[in-house]
Amino acid sequence: MFHLQSLELLQWDYCQRLTLPLDGAIITVAGPNGSGKTTLLDAMRTLLGLDCSGGRSYKTYARHANADTTWLRATVDNRPYGRQTSTRPFARNLLYADQVTLACRIERNGGDWQRRYAMADGDVSIESMLQLPDKEWLGVEHWRRRLENAGLSRAIARVLALEQGQTDRLCEFSPRELLRLVFEVFGDQEVLDRYEEARRHQRELAAEVEAAERELTHGQAQLATLEARVNLYRQYQGKLRERETLATEVIPVLNWHEERQATAGKLRELHRQRLAARTQRRQRAEDHARLLRLLQERQAAAATVLALEAERHEAQKLQAQARDAEKPVEQLVAHAKELMALAAVEADGAELARRLEQLEQQKAAQDEQWRELSAQRKDAQGALDRLQGQRQAPPPPEVQRFGRTLRQEGIGHHFLADVIEITDEHWRAAAEGVLRGSRWIVVLDKPADESRAMALAERERYRHYVVADAASAPAQPASDSLLAILRFSAKAPSWLLRQLSNITRVADTQQGVRQGGEWITPQAYWRDGRGGRSVWSDPGDYQFGAAAMAARKASIEKRLASLDQQLTELAVQQSAVQRQHAAATEASKGHLAADELARRGEEFELARRQLPALTQARTAASLRWDALDKEHTTAVAANTRADGSYLALQKQLREAEGDLERHEREWGGRLEEQRGRAAGSRAQKKRFPAKWIATAVVQALYHTYTNAKQAELRMGAVQGELDTGHWETDPGVVDRQVLMQGTVGKQRNELDSRKASNSAAEEAVGNARERYIDVLRATIRRYRKNIVELGLLAGVDVSADLPHLDNDDTVLRQAELKVSFNFDGKGQIGLNDGEASGGQQVIKSLILLVGLLKDDDVPGGFVFIDEPFAHLDVRNIQLVGHFLKSTRAQYVLTTPITHNVEVFEPADITLVTSKKPRDARWAPPIGVLQRRPAPV
């Protein structure tokens, strides 16, 4: 690298014109702060095409001169460097003289400043440089490349641009930055250029691949967009076709077919109804015949009842006559027995008094019993009187009252007892027992009346259920269920129907236990989910149907007969007690029973002989009456059943005839209507193409759409999608998609070709990288040798670790050059670990800096160091100065004049600057002190 020999400034800052010698190893620029030391260094930097320090600019210095042109000129050494080569620094710039002139011309160009550079062989003055043609003047970039050819690399340019007080900047570099700087200074430029060119070419190819990929991605995105639009277009066309098919084919065919099927079904139903009506007519004829038989049975039963009533009445008369004949004789015999008993005690007054008292007590007890039996008979007779003229047992008063209230409020209803008929008398006890608690349930005709009805029930404190959820009884319940023996003329609570259908009728409890579940016996023993219990009720409490009325009457009549018999027997007993009491009273008055016995002995004896025959006659008459009474009761029950069956069948026939007549009228109208529809369906069928109504086609339509309603809903949905969806309606999008497919295919082929070229470039980069790594290893070894030698000169133990290098850009980017220093045997310290003193920092940076310049084969080079001795003590100044003198580089140093004089000791040339006086135009000239050469 070349050395500086002289520097000339013309109208630079506040320097009018001056020439300074620089032909020395160490040049020291001394002066007070603000006297222009950094200005002088910035002039050298500007001349070398570098940036000024501290944010300053060459334009600032040109404006301070207040002239149109500013010149910077330097002479540099161009002699061959090194003992083993004759190459001159500027030989590549075609300059071969021992001296070369470098010039920078700064001119005002409009409102701005512009710098131009030129170089020439020899020592050429500024005036002579003016004669150079314009083509010899270079811009700053071309100028920097010319200086790089002369050895001023960009890395050294970075070092030369160090600012004031930052001499230790190199030791602040990271190991990775230091390795990069070393290679940029020492590396084989050709290898580096070849590697960078390969990398650049590969990056360009990679960029082309990325660009091609982006273009392909963009094309694919466009193709995807077009495909989506084509898909939307095809979907749109499909929707239109589907709507047209639905409107013109599917819905009409399905409507026709469904109507046809419905018409055929209705015609089949009408046929079944006709057959059912025929069956009903036959059944009605059979029912009429059965009604005639029931009438005959009813008449025969009524005749039997009349005959039995006459016979029973005659038997009752005979019984009364026998009783009338027996009664006085029986009384006479009893009186004789009483007289005999009284005669036994009449001699004893005390015993007679006790007998009289006992008879009085019996008389009082019999009187009380008579009153009770009379009251019971009166109640029974009243109940029987109330049943006279009634076909059904009357409800209790509270039920009658609540029924009137509902009718007054206009709430339609019926009681459950009014609508149930028990059809099998064998199971009446069981049915009455189960239904006993449900007799007076109120079933509303309209569920909407539930709220009002319940409000009334709450007010009246009605204790039975009010039900709105009612249903008709099933037509064919399970044959063994309790529901099967019941006939309902109106709706009943749904829960009650379910309960009755779940109760099975069994013969006895043993069968029920074996069978399990819920069951009941004819004797009303009921087993449900809670267990078994008897629900037997007295026939006098039966409620459901006309037979219940007869059973209730018979029960009351039987009760009256029993009461009459008890009253009769009680009357006889009262008469006997009355006679005994009267006799005892007479005996107490002195009338002796023995006298009466003696007086009436023959009469009493005759009565005793007659009484057995009379008793036998009365007994026979009673047995005859009992038998006839039982036959009469059975005949009455049979008559009642026959009457009920006749009336029920008569009512059923009357209702069936009305239903049949109404059905026949409606059936005829419906038949005509369906015939008209069938004719319309046949006419519509002729308008359809044959393939539309083929069986397989119609079945496929049903498989797809289920029915015509679903097809209509589908058409509505399709129309809604067409109205609200975002569709593509342009048919040209299909052609654009085909063109874009071709474009994307072409882009894909281009991408494959560029990827192949990129692979080849990656291989070339790998080869260049291997050569680059070889040069890098040699460069690091060379730099390590330089800093170790420089460390010996400075008395510092310097070591450097060779980095791991591999043929991989990532490894190379992460490679580091770790340098450590050992001052005075105090241990190793790194580049910037904060353990070094100020002077040691300077020594470290200078070793690293000069190591970049040191070359045994190519000596030379120069460095600008702004205030290297700042903040150093005398000892460190001496160490730095000794180190600078021991190297072979050229240094331009700045230092304030306030420093220790030791700073001037190593200098060959000292330039002394002064501050510009306040009113002066130019700064004072720079003083020059040059050290005399030592005598030989």
PDB file of C-alpha atoms in Angstrom, residues 294-306 308-309 391 546-547 550 631-647:
ATOM      1  CA  LEU A 294    -135.132 -60.129  23.171  1.00  0.00           C
ATOM      2  CA  LEU A 295    -138.657 -58.689  22.950  1.00  0.00           C
ATOM      3  CA  GLN A 296    -140.111 -62.159  23.252  1.00  0.00           C
ATOM      4  CA  GLU A 297    -137.787 -62.922  26.142  1.00  0.00           C
ATOM      5  CA  ARG A 298    -138.747 -59.582  27.729  1.00  0.00           C
ATOM      6  CA  GLN A 299    -142.476 -60.373  27.367  1.00  0.00           C
ATOM      7  CA  ALA A 300    -141.996 -63.899  28.689  1.00  0.00           C
ATOM      8  CA  ALA A 301    -139.982 -62.605  31.643  1.00  0.00           C
ATOM      9  CA  ALA A 302    -142.658 -60.004  32.367  1.00  0.00           C
ATOM     10  CA  ALA A 303    -145.371 -62.714  32.210  1.00  0.00           C
ATOM     11  CA  THR A 304    -143.341 -64.930  34.512  1.00  0.00           C
ATOM     12  CA  VAL A 305    -142.969 -62.071  36.957  1.00  0.00           C
ATOM     13  CA  LEU A 306    -146.736 -61.453  36.889  1.00  0.00           C
ATOM     14  CA  LEU A 308    -144.980 -65.425  40.242  1.00  0.00           C
ATOM     15  CA  GLU A 309    -146.326 -62.265  41.820  1.00  0.00           C
ATOM     16  CA  ARG A 391    -134.040 -45.632  35.327  1.00  0.00           C
ATOM     17  CA  ALA A 546    -130.203 -50.030  34.542  1.00  0.00           C
ATOM     18  CA  ALA A 547    -129.243 -53.363  36.149  1.00  0.00           C
ATOM     19  CA  ALA A 550    -132.746 -53.087  39.763  1.00  0.00           C
ATOM     20  CA  GLU A 631    -138.286 -67.294  42.171  1.00  0.00           C
ATOM     21  CA  HIS A 632    -139.917 -63.898  41.936  1.00  0.00           C
ATOM     22  CA  THR A 633    -136.658 -62.117  42.725  1.00  0.00           C
ATOM     23  CA  THR A 634    -134.822 -64.143  40.091  1.00  0.00           C
ATOM     24  CA  ALA A 635    -137.586 -63.480  37.583  1.00  0.00           C
ATOM     25  CA  VAL A 636    -137.471 -59.737  38.353  1.00  0.00           C
ATOM     26  CA  ALA A 637    -133.714 -59.703  37.789  1.00  0.00           C
ATOM     27  CA  ALA A 638    -134.119 -61.655  34.558  1.00  0.00           C
ATOM     28  CA  ASN A 639    -136.867 -59.287  33.487  1.00  0.00           C
ATOM     29  CA  THR A 640    -134.690 -56.322  34.293  1.00  0.00           C
ATOM     30  CA  ARG A 641    -131.772 -57.750  32.318  1.00  0.00           C
ATOM     31  CA  ALA A 642    -134.007 -58.608  29.406  1.00  0.00           C
ATOM     32  CA  ASP A 643    -135.500 -55.151  29.493  1.00  0.00           C
ATOM     33  CA  GLY A 644    -132.040 -53.535  29.627  1.00  0.00           C
ATOM     34  CA  SER A 645    -130.685 -55.717  26.834  1.00  0.00           C
ATOM     35  CA  TYR A 646    -133.744 -55.003  24.697  1.00  0.00           C
ATOM     36  CA  LEU A 647    -133.576 -51.241  25.251  1.00  0.00           C
TER      37      LEU A 647
END
